[in-house]
Amino acid sequence: MKYIDKLNIDEYDLYAKNHKLNNIFQCSSWAKTKSNWDNLYVGVKENEKLICACMILIRKLPFGFNFAYIPRGPLIDFENKELLSFFFFNLKKQLRSKRVVLTKFDPNYIINEVSFDKKDEIKNYRSDELVNLLKKFNIKHCGYGLMLKDSIQPRIQLEIPTYDFENTIPTKTMKKIKSSFNKGITVVNEYHNVDNLVEMINHTEGRHSINLRNKTYFENLLNCFKEDSCVLTAYKDDKVVSSCLLVKCKKTCEILYSGYDDEYKKYNSTYALRFSAIEYAKNQNCEYFSFGGVSGTLDDGLTVFKSSFNPLIKVYIGEFDLLTYPILSFILSKLFPILKSKIRV
């Protein structure tokens, strides 16, 4: 095996696109959206064939140190102990040479997938075998936290298979969807026009007193993902009432941002919009539509809305810390909740 410390981006994207752990966060398009981060593409080859790879985001810290993050990666066979050992040994050595004091990664590794009616069981799902294996390489698991604040990427995701989705959505929800369309809601694919999305996001920010992303960020994201992204907007007559931004990879379409005007809530436009988004995913030959991450308590208002579509619950293994400098890395890992708000991953 040969460790490649600087992969050709085109070669990487081709590998990532066809990997079984393929996702929108492990591609060069996602790296381009993070314009205030440096990036690195690394991998392992055997007989000149790429057998492992990942895209790494790197952010500067004070005193000449750096922080690294591997979103939903690496793209590797987690059953291959020899490959895991070789890859992480060389990755750690390379990152240490770049003064990366802490590396976080959250693999696209699903430990269980269950129907929503089994939501009370998710707190029991674990994958201690892999956690203990990675521990031998001085990689620390950050725990099986269920809350959104516990990790950079949520451990709990809600997804619906697109095949025959019209017949898997509960009758009560389909009535709301049909009612929304009957009340005059129309959904339009606005491709890369973000003006209406920004307006709806502003409503969401005002309602929840949060700060999401600005127009420039949305435009950059859509430009980076090109034909693999779009904005869907719901109208009541000529009035914009809700909007969302979608990005797809090989088999999954994800809703990354959405917002609605509370003044028009009675039209249930968010139901019509989600239905149209799932329909878009199916037409794009995606096998799943992802509603995004949720809190593991599964009892907040947004989760209740998402659950009305009868989604599957996908439980991920969670976040890991690669400790390149044992003492410094450990200290930074403890301080990461404070750092997280400043670097905005």
Coordinates of C-alpha atoms in Angstrom, one line a residue:
M1 CA 0.0 0.0 0.0
K2 CA 1.1 3.5 -0.7
Y3 CA -0.1 6.7 1.1
I4 CA -0.9 9.6 -1.2
D5 CA -0.5 12.9 0.6
K6 CA -1.8 15.0 -2.3
L7 CA -4.5 13.5 -4.5
N8 CA -5.5 14.9 -7.8
I9 CA -9.0 16.5 -7.3
D10 CA -10.5 14.9 -10.4
E11 CA -9.3 11.5 -9.4
Y12 CA -10.6 12.0 -5.9
D13 CA -14.1 13.1 -7.1
L14 CA -14.4 10.1 -9.4
Y15 CA -13.5 7.8 -6.5
A16 CA -15.8 9.6 -4.0
K17 CA -18.7 9.6 -6.5
N18 CA -18.6 5.8 -6.8
H19 CA -17.8 4.9 -3.2
K20 CA -20.5 3.2 -1.1
L21 CA -20.1 5.9 1.6
N22 CA -20.6 8.6 -1.0
N23 CA -22.2 11.8 0.4
I24 CA -22.4 15.6 -0.4
F25 CA -19.9 16.5 2.3
Q26 CA -17.0 14.4 0.9
C27 CA -16.6 16.0 -2.5
S28 CA -14.6 19.0 -3.9
S29 CA -17.9 20.9 -4.4
W30 CA -18.4 21.0 -0.6
A31 CA -14.8 22.0 -0.1
K32 CA -15.3 25.0 -2.5
T33 CA -18.2 26.2 -0.4
K34 CA -15.9 26.5 2.6
S35 CA -13.9 29.4 1.0
N36 CA -12.4 30.4 4.4
W37 CA -10.9 26.9 4.9
D38 CA -8.0 25.3 3.3
N39 CA -8.5 21.8 2.0
L40 CA -6.5 18.6 1.4
Y41 CA -7.2 15.5 -0.5
V42 CA -5.4 12.3 0.6
G43 CA -5.7 8.6 0.1
V44 CA -4.2 5.1 -0.2
K45 CA -3.4 3.2 -3.3
E46 CA -2.7 -0.5 -3.8
N47 CA -1.3 -1.6 -7.2
E48 CA -2.0 1.9 -8.4
K49 CA -5.7 1.6 -7.6
L50 CA -7.2 4.1 -5.1
I51 CA -8.7 2.1 -2.2
C52 CA -9.3 4.8 0.4
A53 CA -9.6 8.6 0.3
C54 CA -10.9 11.7 2.0
M55 CA -11.3 15.4 1.7
I56 CA -10.0 17.4 4.7
L57 CA -10.9 20.9 5.7
I58 CA -8.3 22.9 7.6
R59 CA -8.7 26.1 9.6
K60 CA -6.0 28.2 11.1
L61 CA -5.7 28.6 14.9
P62 CA -3.6 30.9 17.0
F63 CA 0.1 30.3 17.6
G64 CA 0.6 28.7 14.2
F65 CA -1.5 25.7 14.8
N66 CA -4.4 24.3 12.8
F67 CA -7.7 22.5 13.2
A68 CA -8.8 19.9 10.7
Y69 CA -12.2 18.4 10.0
I70 CA -13.2 15.4 7.8
P71 CA -17.0 15.8 7.2
R72 CA -18.8 12.5 6.8
G73 CA -15.5 10.8 6.0
P74 CA -13.1 9.2 5.4
L75 CA -14.3 7.0 2.5
I76 CA -12.7 3.8 3.6
D77 CA -13.6 0.1 4.3
F78 CA -14.1 0.2 8.0
E79 CA -14.0 -3.6 8.1
N80 CA -10.4 -3.6 6.8
K81 CA -8.2 -3.4 9.9
E82 CA -4.9 -3.3 8.0
L83 CA -6.1 -0.5 5.8
L84 CA -7.4 1.5 8.7
S85 CA -4.2 1.2 10.6
F86 CA -2.1 2.1 7.6
F87 CA -4.3 5.1 6.7
F88 CA -4.6 6.7 10.1
F89 CA -0.9 6.2 10.9
N90 CA 0.1 8.1 7.8
L91 CA -2.7 10.6 8.1
K92 CA -1.7 11.5 11.6
K93 CA 2.0 11.9 10.6
Q94 CA 1.0 14.2 7.7
L95 CA -1.3 16.3 9.8
R96 CA 1.2 16.6 12.6
S97 CA 3.7 18.0 10.0
K98 CA 1.1 20.6 9.2
R99 CA 0.8 21.5 12.9
V100 CA -2.8 20.3 13.0
V101 CA -3.4 20.0 16.7
L102 CA -6.8 18.3 16.5
T103 CA -8.7 16.5 13.7
K104 CA -12.4 15.7 14.0
F105 CA -14.2 13.3 11.7
D106 CA -17.7 11.8 11.6
P107 CA -17.9 8.9 9.2
N108 CA -20.9 8.2 6.9
Y109 CA -21.1 5.0 9.0
I110 CA -24.7 4.1 9.9
I111 CA -25.0 1.8 12.9
N112 CA -28.8 1.3 12.5
E113 CA -31.8 2.2 10.4
V114 CA -35.3 1.8 11.8
S115 CA -38.8 3.0 11.2
F116 CA -40.0 6.0 13.1
D117 CA -42.3 4.0 15.4
K118 CA -39.1 2.5 17.0
K119 CA -37.7 5.9 17.9
D120 CA -37.5 5.1 21.6
E121 CA -34.9 2.4 20.8
I122 CA -32.3 4.7 19.2
K123 CA -30.6 5.6 22.5
N124 CA -29.5 2.0 22.8
Y125 CA -27.7 1.7 19.4
R126 CA -23.9 1.4 19.6
S127 CA -21.0 0.2 17.6
D128 CA -18.4 -0.5 20.2
E129 CA -16.4 -2.8 18.1
L130 CA -15.3 -0.1 15.6
V131 CA -15.0 2.5 18.5
N132 CA -12.5 0.1 20.3
L133 CA -10.6 -0.6 17.1
L134 CA -10.1 3.0 16.4
K135 CA -9.1 3.6 20.0
K136 CA -6.0 1.5 19.3
F137 CA -4.9 4.2 16.8
N138 CA -5.2 6.9 19.5
I139 CA -8.6 8.0 18.1
K140 CA -11.1 9.0 20.7
H141 CA -14.9 8.5 20.2
C142 CA -16.8 11.6 21.4
G143 CA -19.7 9.5 22.6
Y144 CA -23.2 8.5 21.5
G145 CA -24.8 12.0 22.2
L146 CA -28.2 12.5 20.8
M147 CA -28.5 16.3 20.8
L148 CA -27.6 18.5 17.9
K149 CA -25.1 20.4 19.9
D150 CA -23.2 17.2 20.7
S151 CA -21.5 17.0 17.4
I152 CA -20.7 19.0 14.2
Q153 CA -22.9 16.7 12.0
P154 CA -26.1 15.3 13.7
R155 CA -26.0 11.6 14.6
I156 CA -29.7 11.2 13.9
Q157 CA -31.0 11.8 10.4
L158 CA -34.5 11.3 9.0
E159 CA -34.8 10.0 5.4
I160 CA -37.6 8.7 3.2
P161 CA -37.0 6.2 0.3
T162 CA -38.2 7.9 -2.9
Y163 CA -39.5 4.6 -4.5
D164 CA -43.3 4.6 -4.3
F165 CA -43.1 7.4 -1.7
E166 CA -46.6 8.6 -2.6
N167 CA -48.0 5.4 -1.1
T168 CA -45.8 5.4 2.1
I169 CA -46.7 8.9 3.3
P170 CA -49.5 8.6 5.9
T171 CA -53.0 9.4 4.8
K172 CA -53.3 12.3 7.3
T173 CA -50.2 13.9 5.8
M174 CA -51.3 13.3 2.2
K175 CA -54.5 15.2 3.1
K176 CA -52.5 18.2 4.2
I177 CA -50.4 18.0 1.0
K178 CA -53.5 17.9 -1.2
S179 CA -55.2 20.6 0.8
S180 CA -52.2 22.8 0.3
F181 CA -52.2 22.4 -3.5
N182 CA -56.0 22.8 -3.5
K183 CA -55.7 26.1 -1.7
G184 CA -53.6 27.5 -4.6
I185 CA -50.1 26.6 -3.5
T186 CA -47.7 26.1 -6.5
V187 CA -44.1 25.0 -6.2
V188 CA -41.5 26.3 -8.7
N189 CA -38.0 25.1 -9.3
E190 CA -36.0 28.4 -9.3
Y191 CA -32.7 26.7 -10.0
H192 CA -30.0 29.0 -8.7
N193 CA -32.0 32.1 -7.9
V194 CA -31.7 32.6 -4.1
D195 CA -33.6 35.9 -3.6
N196 CA -36.8 34.2 -2.4
L197 CA -34.9 31.7 -0.3
V198 CA -33.1 34.5 1.5
E199 CA -36.4 36.2 2.2
M200 CA -37.8 33.0 3.8
I201 CA -34.6 32.3 5.7
N202 CA -34.9 35.8 7.2
H203 CA -38.4 34.8 8.5
T204 CA -36.9 31.7 10.1
E205 CA -34.0 33.7 11.7
G206 CA -36.5 36.2 13.1
R207 CA -38.8 33.5 14.5
H208 CA -36.0 31.5 16.3
S209 CA -33.5 34.4 17.0
I210 CA -30.8 32.5 15.1
N211 CA -28.2 33.5 12.5
L212 CA -28.1 31.1 9.5
R213 CA -26.3 32.0 6.2
N214 CA -26.4 35.0 3.9
K215 CA -27.1 35.4 0.2
T216 CA -23.5 35.2 -0.9
Y217 CA -23.1 31.8 0.9
F218 CA -26.2 30.4 -0.8
E219 CA -25.1 31.6 -4.2
N220 CA -21.6 30.2 -3.7
L221 CA -23.0 26.8 -2.6
L222 CA -25.3 26.5 -5.6
N223 CA -22.5 27.6 -8.0
C224 CA -20.2 24.9 -6.5
F225 CA -22.7 22.1 -6.8
K226 CA -24.1 23.3 -10.2
E227 CA -26.7 20.9 -11.6
D228 CA -26.6 18.9 -8.4
S229 CA -28.4 21.6 -6.6
C230 CA -31.5 23.8 -6.8
V231 CA -34.0 26.1 -5.0
L232 CA -37.6 25.1 -4.8
T233 CA -40.1 27.9 -3.8
A234 CA -43.8 27.7 -2.9
Y235 CA -46.1 30.5 -4.0
K236 CA -49.7 31.5 -3.0
D237 CA -50.7 33.4 -6.1
D238 CA -47.8 35.8 -6.6
K239 CA -46.7 35.7 -2.9
V240 CA -43.6 33.7 -1.8
V241 CA -44.6 31.6 1.2
S242 CA -41.8 29.1 1.6
S243 CA -38.6 28.0 0.0
C244 CA -35.8 25.4 0.4
L245 CA -32.4 24.6 -1.0
L246 CA -31.6 21.0 -2.2
V247 CA -28.3 19.3 -2.9
K248 CA -27.9 15.8 -4.2
C249 CA -25.2 13.2 -4.5
K250 CA -25.3 9.8 -6.2
K251 CA -28.2 8.3 -4.2
T252 CA -29.4 10.9 -1.7
C253 CA -30.9 14.3 -2.0
E254 CA -30.7 16.5 1.1
I255 CA -32.5 19.6 2.1
L256 CA -29.9 21.9 3.6
Y257 CA -31.8 25.1 4.3
S258 CA -35.5 26.1 4.3
G259 CA -37.8 28.8 5.6
Y260 CA -41.4 29.9 5.5
D261 CA -43.6 33.0 6.1
D262 CA -45.6 32.3 9.3
E263 CA -48.3 34.7 8.1
Y264 CA -49.3 32.1 5.5
K265 CA -49.0 29.1 7.7
K266 CA -52.7 28.1 7.2
Y267 CA -51.9 27.1 3.6
N268 CA -49.6 24.3 4.8
S269 CA -47.1 25.2 2.0
T270 CA -44.3 23.4 3.8
Y271 CA -46.1 20.1 3.2
A272 CA -46.5 20.8 -0.5
L273 CA -42.9 22.0 -0.7
R274 CA -41.5 18.8 1.0
F275 CA -43.7 16.6 -1.2
S276 CA -42.3 18.4 -4.3
A277 CA -38.7 18.1 -2.9
I278 CA -39.1 14.3 -2.6
E279 CA -40.6 14.2 -6.1
Y280 CA -37.6 16.2 -7.4
A281 CA -35.2 13.7 -5.7
K282 CA -37.0 10.7 -7.3
N283 CA -36.8 12.4 -10.7
Q284 CA -33.1 12.9 -10.2
N285 CA -32.8 9.1 -9.6
C286 CA -32.0 9.5 -5.9
E287 CA -32.9 6.5 -3.7
Y288 CA -33.5 8.6 -0.6
F289 CA -34.6 12.1 0.4
S290 CA -33.0 13.4 3.6
F291 CA -35.0 15.8 5.8
G292 CA -31.7 16.5 7.6
G293 CA -30.5 16.1 11.1
V294 CA -32.7 16.2 14.2
S295 CA -32.4 16.0 17.9
G296 CA -32.4 12.5 19.3
T297 CA -35.3 13.3 21.6
L298 CA -37.4 13.4 18.5
D299 CA -40.0 15.5 20.2
D300 CA -39.5 19.1 19.0
G301 CA -41.9 20.8 16.6
L302 CA -39.7 20.5 13.5
T303 CA -39.1 16.8 14.1
V304 CA -42.9 16.2 14.6
F305 CA -43.4 17.9 11.2
K306 CA -40.7 15.8 9.5
S307 CA -42.0 12.6 11.2
S308 CA -45.4 13.1 9.7
F309 CA -43.9 11.9 6.3
N310 CA -43.1 8.5 7.9
P311 CA -39.4 8.6 7.5
L312 CA -36.7 6.1 8.4
I313 CA -34.4 7.0 11.3
K314 CA -30.7 6.6 10.4
V315 CA -28.4 6.5 13.4
Y316 CA -24.7 7.3 12.7
I317 CA -21.7 6.2 14.8
G318 CA -20.9 9.8 15.7
E319 CA -17.8 12.0 16.0
F320 CA -14.1 11.0 16.6
D321 CA -11.0 13.0 17.6
L322 CA -7.7 12.2 16.0
L323 CA -5.2 13.3 18.6
T324 CA -2.0 14.4 16.8
Y325 CA -0.4 16.0 19.9
P326 CA -1.5 14.0 22.9
I327 CA -1.6 16.7 25.5
L328 CA -2.5 19.7 23.3
S329 CA -5.0 17.7 21.3
F330 CA -6.7 16.5 24.5
I331 CA -7.0 20.1 25.8
L332 CA -8.3 21.4 22.6
S333 CA -10.9 18.6 22.4
K334 CA -12.2 19.7 25.8
L335 CA -12.4 23.3 24.7
F336 CA -14.0 22.5 21.3
P337 CA -17.5 23.5 22.3
I338 CA -16.2 27.1 22.7
L339 CA -14.1 26.9 19.5
K340 CA -17.0 25.5 17.5
S341 CA -19.0 28.7 17.7
K342 CA -16.0 30.8 16.5
I343 CA -14.9 28.7 13.5
R344 CA -18.4 27.8 12.3
V345 CA -17.8 24.5 10.6

